[in-house]
Short mmCIF file of C-alpha atoms in Angstrom, two decimals:
data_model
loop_
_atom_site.label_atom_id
_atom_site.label_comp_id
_atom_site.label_asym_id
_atom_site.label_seq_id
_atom_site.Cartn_x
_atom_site.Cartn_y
_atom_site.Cartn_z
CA UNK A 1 5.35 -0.41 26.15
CA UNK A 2 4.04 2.30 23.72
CA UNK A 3 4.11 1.87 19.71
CA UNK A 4 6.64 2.81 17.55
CA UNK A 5 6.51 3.36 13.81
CA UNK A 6 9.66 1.85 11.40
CA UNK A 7 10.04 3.00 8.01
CA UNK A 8 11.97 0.06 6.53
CA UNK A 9 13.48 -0.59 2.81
CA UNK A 10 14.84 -3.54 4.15
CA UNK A 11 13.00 -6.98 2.62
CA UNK A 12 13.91 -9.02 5.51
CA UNK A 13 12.03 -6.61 7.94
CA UNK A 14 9.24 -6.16 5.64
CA UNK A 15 8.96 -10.22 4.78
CA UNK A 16 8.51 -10.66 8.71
CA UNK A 17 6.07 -8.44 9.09
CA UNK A 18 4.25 -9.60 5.74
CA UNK A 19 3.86 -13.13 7.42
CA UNK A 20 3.54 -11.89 11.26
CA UNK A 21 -0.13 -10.28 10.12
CA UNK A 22 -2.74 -12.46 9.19
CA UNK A 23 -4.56 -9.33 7.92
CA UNK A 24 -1.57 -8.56 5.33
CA UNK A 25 -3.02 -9.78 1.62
CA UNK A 26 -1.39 -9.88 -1.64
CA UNK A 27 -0.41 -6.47 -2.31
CA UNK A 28 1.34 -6.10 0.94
CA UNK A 29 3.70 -8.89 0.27
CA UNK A 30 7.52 -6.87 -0.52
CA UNK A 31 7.63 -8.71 -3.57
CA UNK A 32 5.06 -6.27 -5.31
CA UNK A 33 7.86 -3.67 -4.19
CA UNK A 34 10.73 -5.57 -6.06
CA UNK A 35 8.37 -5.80 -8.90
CA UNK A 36 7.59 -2.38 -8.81
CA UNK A 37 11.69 -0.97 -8.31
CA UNK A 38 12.34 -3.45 -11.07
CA UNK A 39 9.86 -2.42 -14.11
CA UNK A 40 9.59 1.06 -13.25
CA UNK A 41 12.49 1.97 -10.95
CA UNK A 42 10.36 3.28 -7.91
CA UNK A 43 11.34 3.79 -4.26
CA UNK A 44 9.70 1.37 -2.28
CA UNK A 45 9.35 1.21 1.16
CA UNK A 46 7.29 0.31 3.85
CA UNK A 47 5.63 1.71 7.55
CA UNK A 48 5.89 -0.84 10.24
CA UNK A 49 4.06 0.12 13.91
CA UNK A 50 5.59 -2.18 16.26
CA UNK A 51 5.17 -2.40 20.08
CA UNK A 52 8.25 -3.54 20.87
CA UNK A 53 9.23 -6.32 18.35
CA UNK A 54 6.10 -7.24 18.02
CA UNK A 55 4.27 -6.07 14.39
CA UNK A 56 1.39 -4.35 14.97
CA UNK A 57 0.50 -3.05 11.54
CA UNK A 58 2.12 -2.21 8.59
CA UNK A 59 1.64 0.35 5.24
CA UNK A 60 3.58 -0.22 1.80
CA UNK A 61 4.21 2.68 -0.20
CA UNK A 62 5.61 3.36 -3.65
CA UNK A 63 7.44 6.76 -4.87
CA UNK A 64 5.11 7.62 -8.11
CA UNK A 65 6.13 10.56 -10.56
CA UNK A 66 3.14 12.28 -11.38
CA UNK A 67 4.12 15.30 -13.04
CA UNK A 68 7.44 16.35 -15.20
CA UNK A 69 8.91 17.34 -11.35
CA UNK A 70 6.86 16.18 -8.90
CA UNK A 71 6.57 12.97 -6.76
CA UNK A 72 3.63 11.46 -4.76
CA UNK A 73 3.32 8.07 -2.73
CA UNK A 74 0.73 6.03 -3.11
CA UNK A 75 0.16 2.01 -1.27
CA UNK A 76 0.94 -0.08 -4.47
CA UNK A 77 -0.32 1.69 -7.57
CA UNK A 78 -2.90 0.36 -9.72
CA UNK A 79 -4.30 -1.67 -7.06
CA UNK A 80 -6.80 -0.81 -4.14
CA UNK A 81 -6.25 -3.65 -1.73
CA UNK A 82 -2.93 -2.22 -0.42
CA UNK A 83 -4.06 -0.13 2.35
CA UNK A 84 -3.28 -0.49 6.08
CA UNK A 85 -3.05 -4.24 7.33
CA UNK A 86 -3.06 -5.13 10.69
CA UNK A 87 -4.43 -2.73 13.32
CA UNK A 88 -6.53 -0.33 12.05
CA UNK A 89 -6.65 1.86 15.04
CA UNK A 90 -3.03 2.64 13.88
CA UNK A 91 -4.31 3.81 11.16
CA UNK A 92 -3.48 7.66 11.41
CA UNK A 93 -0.14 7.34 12.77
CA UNK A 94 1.04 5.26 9.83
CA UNK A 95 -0.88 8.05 7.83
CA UNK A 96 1.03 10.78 9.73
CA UNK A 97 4.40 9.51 9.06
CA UNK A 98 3.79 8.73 5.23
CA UNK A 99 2.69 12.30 5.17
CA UNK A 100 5.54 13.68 7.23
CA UNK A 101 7.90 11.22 4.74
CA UNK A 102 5.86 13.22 1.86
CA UNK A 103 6.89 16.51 3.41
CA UNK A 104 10.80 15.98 3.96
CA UNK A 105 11.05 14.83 0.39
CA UNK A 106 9.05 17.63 -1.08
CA UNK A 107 6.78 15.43 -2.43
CA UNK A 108 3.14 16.83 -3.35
CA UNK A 109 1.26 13.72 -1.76
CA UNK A 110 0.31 10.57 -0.34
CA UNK A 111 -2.35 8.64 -1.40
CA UNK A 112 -3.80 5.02 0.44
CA UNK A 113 -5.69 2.72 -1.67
CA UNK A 114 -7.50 1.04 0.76
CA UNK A 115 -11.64 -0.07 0.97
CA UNK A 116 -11.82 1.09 4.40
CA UNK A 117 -11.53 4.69 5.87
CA UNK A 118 -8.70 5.45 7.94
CA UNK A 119 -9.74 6.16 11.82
CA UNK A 120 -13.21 6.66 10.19
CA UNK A 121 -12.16 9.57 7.72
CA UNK A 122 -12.12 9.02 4.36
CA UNK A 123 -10.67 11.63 1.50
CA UNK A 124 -12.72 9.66 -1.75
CA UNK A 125 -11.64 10.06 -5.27
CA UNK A 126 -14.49 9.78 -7.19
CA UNK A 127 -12.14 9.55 -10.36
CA UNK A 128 -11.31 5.84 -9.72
CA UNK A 129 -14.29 2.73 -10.18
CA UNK A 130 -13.74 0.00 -8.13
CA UNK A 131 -15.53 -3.24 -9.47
CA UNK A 132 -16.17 -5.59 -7.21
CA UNK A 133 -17.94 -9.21 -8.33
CA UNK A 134 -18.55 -13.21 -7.24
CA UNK A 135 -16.48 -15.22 -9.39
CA UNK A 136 -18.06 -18.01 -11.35
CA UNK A 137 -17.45 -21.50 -11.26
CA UNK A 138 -15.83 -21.78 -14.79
CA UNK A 139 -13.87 -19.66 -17.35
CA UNK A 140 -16.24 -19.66 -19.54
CA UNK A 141 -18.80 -18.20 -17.54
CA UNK A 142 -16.54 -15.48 -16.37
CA UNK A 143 -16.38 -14.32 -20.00
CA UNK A 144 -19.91 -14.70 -20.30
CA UNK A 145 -20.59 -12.31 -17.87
CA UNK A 146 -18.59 -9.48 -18.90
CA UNK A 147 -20.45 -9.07 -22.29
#
């Protein structure tokens, strides 16, 4: 049976696939999407490839403005865990369609925040840090360690 790719607004499709992958985390959860549509009125949607009904992978994306008339998508702003769950071998076909979704809408581009290339490519952004630390056993010592 060969793979398909499903771009879905619905929340029921996108809840079953949140909870069919294992490798889905926080950020790919559709309630970031309602939470998104809700304080900042952005489309949200997300890419689902599926061999048959089965859920193979899955993409989240949110419509950003980024400019007085210009759109871009981008996997859950503000956060860099949102990238491509499930299989990553899939990885440029979800890629293809967000950009193809990009193009029909005129939109100037598509951006994955992810900490793993896609398919081995990676476009970096050397604008953006990305902190990454062991969390202590206590409060306290968090705060401690950020002075």
């Amino acid at each position: 049976m060969s793979n398909s790719i499903e771009c879905t607004t619905d929340r029921t499709v996108w809840t079953h696939a949140f909870n069919e992958l294992e490798e889905a985390g926080l950020f790919h959860d559709p309630r970031w999407a309602e939470v998104w549509r809700h304080a900042y009125g952005d489309e949200t949607q997300c890419l689902i490839a599926r061999s048959g009904d089965r859920c193979l992978a899955m993409l989240p994306l949110v419509r950003r403005k980024n400019r007085p008339f210009s759109h871009h998508w981008i996997s859950i702003p503000y956060f860099d865990a949102a990238g491509i769950a499930g299989d990553r071998s899939l990885g440029s076909a979800l890629l293809s369609e967000a950009r193809a979704i990009c193009k029909r809408r005129g939109d100037s581009a598509v951006t994955i925040r992810s900490h793993e290339p896609i398919d081995g490519h990676w476009v970096e952004a050397s604008h953006k840090e990305h902190v990454v630390m062991a969390l202590p056993d206590s409060e306290q010592a968090l705060h401690k360690g950020f002075k």
